[in-house]
CSV table of C-alpha atoms in Angstrom, one decimal:
chain,number,residue,atom,x,y,z
F,255,MET,CA,-26.1,-17.9,-33.6
F,256,SER,CA,-27.7,-15.4,-31.2
F,257,HIS,CA,-26.6,-17.6,-28.3
F,258,ASP,CA,-23.0,-17.4,-29.4
F,259,ILE,CA,-23.2,-13.6,-29.6
F,260,ILE,CA,-24.8,-13.4,-26.2
F,261,GLU,CA,-22.1,-15.7,-24.7
F,262,LEU,CA,-19.3,-13.7,-26.4
F,263,LEU,CA,-20.7,-10.5,-24.8
F,264,ASN,CA,-21.0,-12.1,-21.3
F,265,LEU,CA,-24.8,-11.4,-21.3
F,266,GLU,CA,-26.0,-14.9,-20.6
F,267,TYR,CA,-28.0,-13.6,-17.7
F,268,ILE,CA,-30.4,-11.8,-20.1
F,269,GLU,CA,-30.6,-14.4,-22.9
F,270,HIS,CA,-34.2,-15.2,-22.0
F,271,LEU,CA,-35.1,-11.5,-22.5
F,272,VAL,CA,-33.5,-10.9,-25.9
F,273,SER,CA,-35.9,-10.7,-28.9
F,274,ASP,CA,-33.3,-9.7,-31.5
F,275,ILE,CA,-29.5,-9.2,-31.5
F,276,SER,CA,-27.0,-8.4,-34.2
F,277,LEU,CA,-23.4,-7.2,-34.6
F,278,ARG,CA,-21.7,-4.6,-36.7
F,279,LYS,CA,-17.9,-3.9,-36.8
F,280,ASP,CA,-16.6,-0.4,-37.7
F,281,GLY,CA,-12.8,-0.6,-37.7
F,282,GLN,CA,-11.8,-1.8,-34.2
F,283,ASN,CA,-15.1,-0.7,-32.7
F,284,LEU,CA,-18.0,-3.2,-32.2
F,285,TYR,CA,-21.7,-2.3,-32.2
F,286,VAL,CA,-24.2,-4.6,-30.7
F,287,TYR,CA,-27.9,-4.0,-31.7
F,288,ILE,CA,-30.3,-5.4,-29.1
F,289,THR,CA,-34.1,-5.4,-28.8
F,290,LEU,CA,-35.7,-7.0,-25.8
F,291,LYS,CA,-38.9,-9.1,-25.7
F,292,ARG,CA,-42.0,-7.2,-24.8
F,293,ASP,CA,-43.2,-7.8,-21.2
F,294,MET,CA,-47.0,-8.4,-21.6
F,295,ASN,CA,-47.4,-8.4,-17.8
F,296,LYS,CA,-45.8,-5.0,-17.2
F,297,HIS,CA,-47.8,-2.8,-14.8
F,298,CYS,CA,-47.8,1.0,-14.7
F,299,GLN,CA,-45.5,2.4,-12.0
F,300,MET,CA,-48.1,5.1,-11.1
F,301,CYS,CA,-51.5,3.4,-11.0
F,302,GLY,CA,-50.6,-0.3,-11.3
F,303,SER,CA,-52.7,-0.9,-14.4
F,304,ASN,CA,-51.6,-3.4,-16.9
F,305,HIS,CA,-53.4,-1.7,-19.7
F,306,GLN,CA,-50.5,-0.1,-21.7
F,307,TYR,CA,-49.2,0.2,-25.2
F,308,VAL,CA,-45.8,0.9,-26.8
F,309,HIS,CA,-45.6,4.7,-27.0
F,310,ASP,CA,-42.2,4.8,-28.9
F,311,TYR,CA,-38.6,3.5,-28.9
F,312,GLN,CA,-35.6,5.4,-27.6
F,313,THR,CA,-32.1,4.4,-28.7
F,314,LYS,CA,-29.6,4.1,-25.9
F,315,HIS,CA,-25.8,3.7,-26.3
F,316,ILE,CA,-24.2,1.7,-23.5
F,317,THR,CA,-20.4,1.2,-23.2
F,318,HIS,CA,-19.8,-2.6,-22.8
F,319,SER,CA,-16.1,-3.3,-22.8
F,320,ILE,CA,-15.7,-6.9,-23.5
F,321,THR,CA,-12.4,-6.2,-25.2
F,322,THR,CA,-9.6,-3.6,-24.7
F,323,VAL,CA,-8.7,-3.6,-28.4
F,324,GLY,CA,-11.6,-1.4,-29.5
F,325,LYS,CA,-14.8,0.1,-28.0
F,326,CYS,CA,-17.8,-2.1,-27.7
F,327,THR,CA,-21.2,-0.3,-27.6
F,328,ILE,CA,-24.6,-1.8,-27.0
F,329,VAL,CA,-27.2,0.0,-29.1
F,330,TYR,CA,-30.3,-0.8,-27.2
F,331,LYS,CA,-33.8,0.1,-28.6
F,332,ALA,CA,-35.6,0.8,-25.3
F,333,ARG,CA,-39.4,0.7,-25.4
F,334,ARG,CA,-41.4,3.5,-23.7
F,335,TYR,CA,-44.8,2.4,-22.6
F,336,LYS,CA,-47.8,4.6,-22.1
F,337,CYS,CA,-50.5,3.7,-19.6
F,338,LYS,CA,-54.1,3.8,-21.0
F,339,THR,CA,-55.5,4.5,-17.6
F,340,CYS,CA,-53.4,7.4,-16.2
F,341,GLN,CA,-51.4,8.4,-19.3
F,342,ASN,CA,-48.1,7.8,-17.5
F,343,VAL,CA,-45.1,7.2,-19.8
F,344,TYR,CA,-42.3,5.0,-18.6
F,345,TYR,CA,-39.4,2.9,-19.9
F,346,GLU,CA,-39.2,-0.9,-19.8
F,347,PRO,CA,-36.6,-2.3,-17.3
F,348,ASN,CA,-33.0,-1.9,-18.5
F,349,PRO,CA,-31.0,-5.0,-17.7
F,350,PHE,CA,-27.7,-3.6,-19.0
F,351,SER,CA,-26.9,-0.6,-16.8
F,352,SER,CA,-28.2,1.4,-13.9
F,353,ALA,CA,-30.8,4.1,-14.5
F,354,TYR,CA,-29.5,7.2,-16.3
F,355,GLU,CA,-26.1,5.6,-16.9
F,356,SER,CA,-24.4,4.7,-20.1
F,357,ILE,CA,-21.9,2.1,-18.9
F,358,SER,CA,-22.9,-1.5,-18.4
F,359,MET,CA,-22.7,-3.3,-15.1
F,360,TYR,CA,-20.3,-5.8,-16.7
F,361,THR,CA,-17.9,-2.9,-17.7
F,362,LYS,CA,-18.1,-1.5,-14.2
F,363,THR,CA,-17.1,-4.8,-12.7
F,364,ILE,CA,-14.0,-5.3,-14.9
F,365,ILE,CA,-13.0,-1.6,-14.3
F,366,LEU,CA,-13.1,-2.2,-10.5
F,367,GLU,CA,-11.2,-5.4,-11.0
F,368,HIS,CA,-8.6,-3.4,-12.9
F,369,LEU,CA,-8.3,-1.0,-10.1
F,370,LEU,CA,-7.5,-3.7,-7.6
F,371,ASP,CA,-3.9,-3.6,-8.9
F,372,HIS,CA,-2.0,-0.8,-7.0
F,373,THR,CA,0.0,0.1,-10.2
F,374,HIS,CA,-3.2,0.8,-12.2
F,375,THR,CA,-4.7,4.3,-12.3
F,376,PHE,CA,-8.0,5.9,-13.1
F,377,THR,CA,-6.4,7.1,-16.4
F,378,SER,CA,-5.2,3.7,-17.4
F,379,ALA,CA,-8.6,2.3,-16.7
F,380,ALA,CA,-10.2,5.0,-18.8
F,381,ASN,CA,-7.9,4.3,-21.7
F,382,LEU,CA,-8.3,0.6,-21.5
F,383,TYR,CA,-12.0,0.5,-21.3
F,384,HIS,CA,-12.8,3.3,-23.6
F,385,THR,CA,-14.5,5.8,-21.3
F,386,SER,CA,-13.7,9.1,-19.6
F,387,ILE,CA,-11.5,9.5,-16.5
F,388,GLN,CA,-14.4,11.2,-14.7
F,389,SER,CA,-16.6,8.2,-15.4
F,390,ILE,CA,-14.0,5.9,-13.9
F,391,ILE,CA,-13.8,8.1,-10.8
F,392,ASN,CA,-17.6,8.2,-10.5
F,393,ILE,CA,-17.8,4.4,-10.8
F,394,PHE,CA,-15.1,4.0,-8.0
F,395,ASP,CA,-16.7,6.7,-5.7
F,396,THR,CA,-20.2,5.1,-6.1
F,397,HIS,CA,-19.3,1.5,-5.7
F,398,VAL,CA,-16.3,1.4,-3.4
F,399,GLN,CA,-17.2,2.7,0.1
F,400,PRO,CA,-15.2,0.6,2.7
F,401,LYS,CA,-15.6,1.1,6.4
F,402,ARG,CA,-13.1,0.9,9.2
F,403,LEU,CA,-12.3,-2.7,10.1
F,404,ARG,CA,-12.9,-3.9,13.7
F,405,LEU,CA,-9.7,-3.5,15.8
F,406,PRO,CA,-7.7,-6.8,16.0
F,407,THR,CA,-5.5,-8.0,18.8
F,408,TYR,CA,-2.3,-6.7,17.3
F,409,ILE,CA,-1.9,-3.6,15.2
F,410,SER,CA,0.9,-2.2,13.1
F,411,MET,CA,0.9,1.6,12.6
F,412,ASP,CA,3.1,3.7,10.3
F,413,GLU,CA,3.0,6.8,8.2
F,414,PHE,CA,3.5,7.4,4.5
F,415,TYR,CA,4.3,10.6,2.6
F,416,LEU,CA,1.5,12.4,0.8
F,417,SER,CA,2.8,15.5,-0.9
F,418,GLN,CA,4.4,18.9,-0.1
F,419,LYS,CA,1.3,20.4,-1.5
F,420,SER,CA,-1.0,18.6,0.9
F,421,LYS,CA,-2.2,20.2,4.1
F,422,TYR,CA,-0.5,17.4,6.0
F,423,LYS,CA,2.6,15.9,4.5
F,424,TYR,CA,2.3,12.5,6.2
F,425,ALA,CA,-0.8,10.3,6.5
F,426,CYS,CA,-1.1,7.4,9.0
F,427,MET,CA,-2.1,3.8,8.3
F,428,MET,CA,-3.1,1.0,10.6
F,429,ILE,CA,-3.1,-2.7,9.6
F,430,ASP,CA,-4.0,-6.0,11.3
F,431,PHE,CA,-0.6,-7.6,12.1
F,432,GLU,CA,-2.0,-11.1,11.8
F,433,LYS,CA,-4.4,-10.9,8.9
F,434,ASN,CA,-2.4,-8.2,6.9
F,435,LYS,CA,-5.5,-6.1,6.3
F,436,VAL,CA,-5.8,-2.3,6.3
F,437,ILE,CA,-7.9,-1.3,9.3
F,438,ASP,CA,-8.0,2.4,8.5
F,439,VAL,CA,-6.1,5.3,7.0
F,440,TYR,CA,-5.9,8.8,8.7
F,441,VAL,CA,-5.1,12.1,6.9
F,442,THR,CA,-2.3,13.0,9.4
F,443,ARG,CA,-0.1,11.4,12.0
F,444,HIS,CA,-0.5,14.4,14.4
F,445,LYS,CA,-1.1,13.4,18.0
F,446,HIS,CA,-4.2,15.3,18.7
F,447,TYR,CA,-5.9,14.3,15.5
F,448,LEU,CA,-5.2,10.6,16.2
F,449,ILE,CA,-6.5,10.9,19.8
F,450,SER,CA,-9.7,12.4,18.5
F,451,GLN,CA,-10.2,9.6,16.0
F,452,PHE,CA,-9.4,6.8,18.4
F,453,SER,CA,-11.7,8.3,21.0
F,454,ARG,CA,-14.6,7.7,18.6
F,455,ILE,CA,-13.9,3.9,18.7
F,456,PRO,CA,-15.9,2.2,21.5
F,457,LYS,CA,-13.8,1.7,24.6
F,458,GLN,CA,-14.6,-2.0,24.8
F,459,GLU,CA,-13.2,-2.5,21.3
F,460,ARG,CA,-10.0,-0.5,22.1
F,461,ASP,CA,-9.5,-2.4,25.4
F,462,GLN,CA,-9.2,-5.7,23.4
F,463,VAL,CA,-6.1,-4.5,21.6
F,464,LYS,CA,-3.0,-6.2,23.1
F,465,GLY,CA,-0.2,-4.7,21.2
F,466,PHE,CA,1.0,-2.1,18.7
F,467,THR,CA,4.2,-2.0,16.5
F,468,ILE,CA,5.4,1.4,15.6
F,469,ASP,CA,8.6,3.2,14.5
F,470,MET,CA,10.5,5.4,17.0
F,471,TRP,CA,7.9,8.3,16.9
F,472,ASP,CA,7.1,9.7,20.3
F,473,SER,CA,3.7,10.8,19.4
F,474,TYR,CA,2.6,7.3,18.4
F,475,LYS,CA,3.6,6.0,21.8
F,476,GLU,CA,1.8,8.8,23.7
F,477,VAL,CA,-1.4,8.2,21.7
F,478,ILE,CA,-1.3,4.5,22.2
F,479,ASN,CA,-0.7,4.8,25.9
F,480,LEU,CA,-3.6,7.2,26.2
F,481,ALA,CA,-6.2,5.5,23.9
F,482,PHE,CA,-5.2,1.9,24.3
F,483,PRO,CA,-4.3,1.4,28.0
F,484,ASN,CA,-4.2,-2.4,27.7
F,485,ALA,CA,-1.9,-2.5,24.7
F,486,LEU,CA,1.9,-2.9,24.9
F,487,VAL,CA,4.1,-0.9,22.4
F,488,ALA,CA,6.8,-2.5,20.4
F,489,VAL,CA,9.2,-0.6,18.1
F,490,ASP,CA,10.1,-2.1,14.8
F,491,SER,CA,13.6,-3.5,15.0
F,492,PHE,CA,14.4,-2.3,11.5
F,493,HIS,CA,14.3,1.3,12.7
F,494,ALA,CA,16.7,0.6,15.5
F,495,ILE,CA,19.1,-1.0,13.0
F,496,LYS,CA,18.6,1.9,10.7
F,497,ILE,CA,19.7,4.4,13.4
F,498,LEU,CA,22.6,2.1,14.2
F,499,ASN,CA,23.7,2.0,10.6
F,500,GLU,CA,23.6,5.8,10.4
F,501,ALA,CA,25.9,6.0,13.5
F,502,MET,CA,28.2,3.4,11.9
F,503,LYS,CA,28.2,5.4,8.6
F,504,GLU,CA,29.2,8.6,10.6
F,505,ILE,CA,32.2,6.8,12.1
F,506,ARG,CA,33.3,5.3,8.7
F,507,LEU,CA,33.1,8.7,7.0
F,508,GLU,CA,35.1,10.4,9.8
F,509,VAL,CA,37.9,7.8,9.4
F,510,MET,CA,37.7,8.0,5.6
F,511,ARG,CA,38.0,11.8,5.5
F,512,LYS,CA,41.4,11.5,7.3
F,513,HIS,CA,42.8,9.9,4.2
F,514,ASN,CA,41.2,12.0,1.5
F,515,THR,CA,43.7,13.6,-0.8
F,516,LYS,CA,40.9,15.4,-2.7
F,517,THR,CA,41.8,14.1,-6.1
F,518,ALA,CA,39.3,14.3,-9.0
F,519,HIS,CA,39.1,10.5,-9.5
F,520,LEU,CA,38.4,7.9,-6.8
F,521,GLU,CA,41.1,5.5,-8.0
F,522,SER,CA,43.7,8.2,-7.7
F,523,ASN,CA,42.9,8.8,-4.1
F,524,ASP,CA,44.6,7.2,-1.1
F,525,ILE,CA,44.1,3.5,-0.9
F,526,TYR,CA,42.4,3.7,2.6
F,527,TYR,CA,40.0,6.3,1.3
F,528,TYR,CA,39.4,4.3,-1.8
F,529,MET,CA,38.6,1.0,0.0
F,530,LEU,CA,36.4,2.7,2.7
F,531,LYS,CA,34.4,4.4,0.0
F,532,LYS,CA,34.1,1.6,-2.5
F,533,PHE,CA,33.2,-1.1,0.0
F,534,HIS,CA,31.0,1.1,2.3
F,535,TYR,CA,28.3,-1.6,2.1
F,536,PHE,CA,30.5,-3.9,4.2
F,537,PHE,CA,29.6,-1.8,7.2
F,538,LEU,CA,25.8,-1.9,6.5
F,539,ARG,CA,24.8,-5.3,5.1
F,540,ASP,CA,24.7,-8.6,6.8
F,541,TYR,CA,28.1,-10.2,6.2
F,542,ASP,CA,26.5,-13.5,5.1
F,543,GLY,CA,24.6,-11.6,2.4
F,544,ILE,CA,27.7,-10.2,0.8
F,545,TYR,CA,28.9,-12.0,-2.3
F,546,SER,CA,31.3,-14.8,-1.4
F,547,GLY,CA,33.2,-15.1,-4.6
F,548,PRO,CA,36.2,-13.1,-5.9
F,549,ILE,CA,35.5,-9.3,-5.8
F,550,TYR,CA,37.5,-7.3,-8.3
F,551,ILE,CA,39.3,-4.2,-7.0
F,552,PRO,CA,40.2,-1.9,-9.9
F,553,LYS,CA,42.7,0.2,-8.1
F,554,LEU,CA,44.7,-2.9,-7.2
F,555,ASN,CA,43.9,-4.7,-10.4
F,556,THR,CA,43.2,-7.9,-8.5
F,557,SER,CA,40.4,-9.8,-6.8
F,558,TRP,CA,39.9,-10.4,-3.1
F,559,ARG,CA,37.4,-12.5,-1.2
F,560,LYS,CA,35.0,-10.8,1.2
F,561,GLU,CA,36.9,-12.0,4.3
F,562,ASP,CA,40.1,-10.4,3.0
F,563,ILE,CA,38.4,-7.1,2.2
F,564,LEU,CA,36.7,-6.9,5.6
F,565,HIS,CA,40.0,-7.7,7.4
F,566,TYR,CA,41.7,-4.9,5.4
F,567,LEU,CA,38.9,-2.4,6.1
F,568,LEU,CA,39.0,-3.1,9.9
F,569,SER,CA,42.8,-2.8,10.0
F,570,ILE,CA,42.7,0.8,8.9
F,571,ASP,CA,41.6,2.3,12.2
F,572,ASP,CA,41.2,0.9,15.7
F,573,LEU,CA,38.0,3.0,16.4
F,574,LEU,CA,36.4,1.7,13.2
F,575,TYR,CA,37.3,-1.9,14.2
F,576,GLU,CA,35.7,-1.5,17.7
F,577,ALA,CA,32.6,0.2,16.3
F,578,TYR,CA,32.1,-2.6,13.7
F,579,LYS,CA,32.4,-5.3,16.3
F,580,LEU,CA,29.9,-3.6,18.6
F,581,LYS,CA,27.5,-3.0,15.8
F,582,GLU,CA,27.7,-6.7,14.8
F,583,ALA,CA,27.1,-7.7,18.4
F,584,TYR,CA,23.9,-5.7,18.4
F,585,ARG,CA,22.8,-7.2,15.1
F,586,THR,CA,23.4,-10.7,16.4
F,587,PHE,CA,21.4,-9.8,19.6
F,588,ASN,CA,18.6,-8.4,17.5
F,589,LYS,CA,18.3,-11.6,15.5
F,590,SER,CA,18.7,-14.2,18.3
F,591,ALA,CA,17.4,-12.7,21.6
F,592,SER,CA,14.1,-13.8,23.1
F,593,TYR,CA,11.5,-11.7,25.0
F,594,GLU,CA,11.8,-13.9,28.1
F,595,SER,CA,15.6,-13.7,28.4
F,596,CYS,CA,16.8,-10.6,26.7
F,597,ASP,CA,17.0,-8.2,29.7
F,598,ASP,CA,20.6,-8.7,30.8
F,599,GLU,CA,22.0,-8.7,27.3
F,600,LEU,CA,20.0,-5.6,26.3
F,601,ASP,CA,21.2,-3.8,29.4
F,602,LEU,CA,24.8,-4.8,28.5
F,603,MET,CA,24.2,-3.4,24.9
F,604,ILE,CA,23.0,-0.1,26.3
F,605,LYS,CA,26.0,0.2,28.6
F,606,SER,CA,28.5,-0.7,25.9
F,607,PHE,CA,27.0,1.9,23.5
F,608,ARG,CA,26.7,4.6,26.1
F,609,ASN,CA,30.3,4.2,27.1
F,610,PHE,CA,31.7,4.0,23.6
F,611,LYS,CA,34.5,6.4,22.5
F,612,HIS,CA,32.5,8.0,19.6
F,613,PRO,CA,29.5,10.3,20.2
F,614,ALA,CA,27.5,8.7,17.4
F,615,PHE,CA,27.4,5.4,19.3
F,616,ARG,CA,26.8,7.1,22.6
F,617,SER,CA,23.8,8.8,21.1
F,618,PHE,CA,22.5,5.4,19.9
F,619,GLY,CA,23.0,4.1,23.4
F,620,LYS,CA,20.7,6.8,24.7
F,621,THR,CA,18.1,5.8,22.1
F,622,LEU,CA,18.3,2.2,23.3
F,623,LEU,CA,17.8,3.3,26.9
F,624,LYS,CA,14.8,5.6,26.0
F,625,TRP,CA,13.1,2.8,24.0
F,626,ARG,CA,14.3,-0.1,26.2
F,627,LEU,CA,10.8,-1.5,27.0
F,628,GLU,CA,9.5,-1.1,23.4
F,629,ILE,CA,12.7,-2.8,22.1
F,630,LYS,CA,12.2,-5.7,24.5
F,631,ASN,CA,8.5,-6.0,23.4
F,632,SER,CA,9.7,-6.3,19.8
F,633,PHE,CA,10.9,-9.8,20.7
F,634,ILE,CA,7.3,-11.0,21.4
F,635,ARG,CA,6.1,-13.5,18.9
F,636,VAL,CA,2.5,-13.9,17.7
F,637,ASN,CA,1.8,-17.1,15.8
F,638,ASP,CA,5.6,-17.6,15.6
F,639,LYS,CA,6.1,-14.2,14.0
F,640,ARG,CA,8.1,-11.5,15.7
F,641,LEU,CA,6.3,-8.2,16.1
F,642,SER,CA,7.5,-5.8,13.4
F,643,ASN,CA,6.4,-3.3,10.8
F,644,GLY,CA,7.6,-5.4,7.9
F,645,LYS,CA,4.1,-6.0,6.5
F,646,ILE,CA,3.0,-2.4,6.7
F,647,GLU,CA,6.3,-1.2,5.2
F,648,LYS,CA,5.6,-3.3,2.1
F,649,MET,CA,2.1,-1.8,2.0
F,650,ASN,CA,3.6,1.7,2.3
F,651,SER,CA,5.8,0.9,-0.7
F,652,LYS,CA,2.7,0.0,-2.8
F,653,VAL,CA,0.9,3.2,-1.6
F,654,LYS,CA,3.9,5.3,-2.8
F,655,THR,CA,3.7,3.5,-6.2
F,656,MET,CA,0.0,4.2,-6.3
F,657,ILE,CA,0.5,7.9,-5.6
F,658,LYS,CA,3.4,8.3,-7.9
F,659,SER,CA,1.6,6.4,-10.8
F,660,ALA,CA,-1.3,8.8,-10.4
F,661,ASN,CA,1.0,11.9,-10.2
F,662,GLY,CA,-0.5,12.5,-6.8
F,663,ILE,CA,-4.0,12.1,-5.5
F,664,LYS,CA,-5.6,15.4,-4.3
F,665,ASN,CA,-8.7,13.8,-2.8
F,666,PHE,CA,-7.6,12.1,0.4
F,667,ASP,CA,-10.9,10.3,1.0
F,668,ARG,CA,-10.6,8.8,-2.4
F,669,LEU,CA,-7.0,7.8,-1.8
F,670,LYS,CA,-8.0,6.2,1.5
F,671,ARG,CA,-10.7,4.1,-0.1
F,672,ARG,CA,-8.4,3.2,-3.0
F,673,ILE,CA,-5.8,2.0,-0.4
F,674,MET,CA,-8.3,-0.2,1.5
F,675,PHE,CA,-9.8,-1.5,-1.7
F,676,THR,CA,-6.5,-2.4,-3.3
F,677,MET,CA,-4.6,-3.7,-0.2
F,678,ASN,CA,-7.5,-5.7,1.3
F,679,GLN,CA,-8.7,-7.2,-2.0
F,680,ASP,CA,-12.0,-8.2,-0.4
F,681,ILE,CA,-13.9,-5.0,0.0
F,682,PRO,CA,-17.6,-5.5,-1.0
F,683,ILE,CA,-18.8,-3.7,-4.0
F,684,LYS,CA,-21.8,-1.5,-3.3
F,685,TYR,CA,-24.4,-1.7,-6.1
F,686,LYS,CA,-27.4,0.5,-6.7
F,687,LYS,CA,-30.8,-1.0,-6.1
């Protein structure tokens, strides 16, 4: 019977130490009464003598969350020995928890496993495992102390939003492009701060970095060129496409406004205005990703296929037609070009945009020219994967969820450790000796 109880409580590792064990249930709460066998070979911690006797018993209550339904408490009768030689009084070894703590090591372990999920919070852990929020924080702070990972060959770097109340609104994160591990997290993306942090990394380690992927942030490029002289810089193609889509949107809106009759309801407006507004996504999405079946148009009370809708939209205005064709040409180039042979086509793209009729596209052409080398570098493939910030963008999304779920995290060091612990999933747990 006692073996079944010990197995139920996940305490098999101390079964040989147990003298007596019993259970009592009070509502949904479970109480486990345990007395350990007396250690006849125990020596005094002060003088080393093995001449001692049981001075008294002290009852300790230890949270042991084997279930989330109700609280489970180990009621442990701890012996206190008194040395006959030096009169020192001391406790027998406690196999359930660390010294001066009232939460079992098993409970700490499952709490830390709970916190591996980026959607879980310290509050949810406290509610689930029947302890205080501060206890959860103390457990995390004590046992999770990750260090910066060694710099890999290729690195992705990006920022994420902290809070308006933070001293710095944007923090900076670096990940291993190939292994998808968080290398380190910095409290700000400011240039001088990053330079000071990178300068602390041994030069030999920095010199082994071959490449960075970043968004179009000038400070990142300046920092990398200064601190990592052997690394090339590649801009994430998503950011170039995002800027291009914004330019395309500006042209569409300009054409759309020409046909705005300023009526209260969209369906009462001019048909050109209606179609350009309702099907705005035709100018942003990949054409192949748009639904191929019949698409209902309420204003016309009929359904068209996507090819008919696109043909109609592009027939509204010649400038819109030309802009769409050039935008699609760049998207095709972005998908199909290679690092070894993209120079001529990239130069043609730059020329086409810089000579376009609309200033929004001419501005995009200037952006392409400014970042030409970094755009070319984005076509480099590592283990058959194109350099991009796709992986770090997914991590940033999880970080945003983490911060939002916790209603903000004021302690940046704790946030940094939580990010590395959650994203890497293999951070070693530091236990007290």
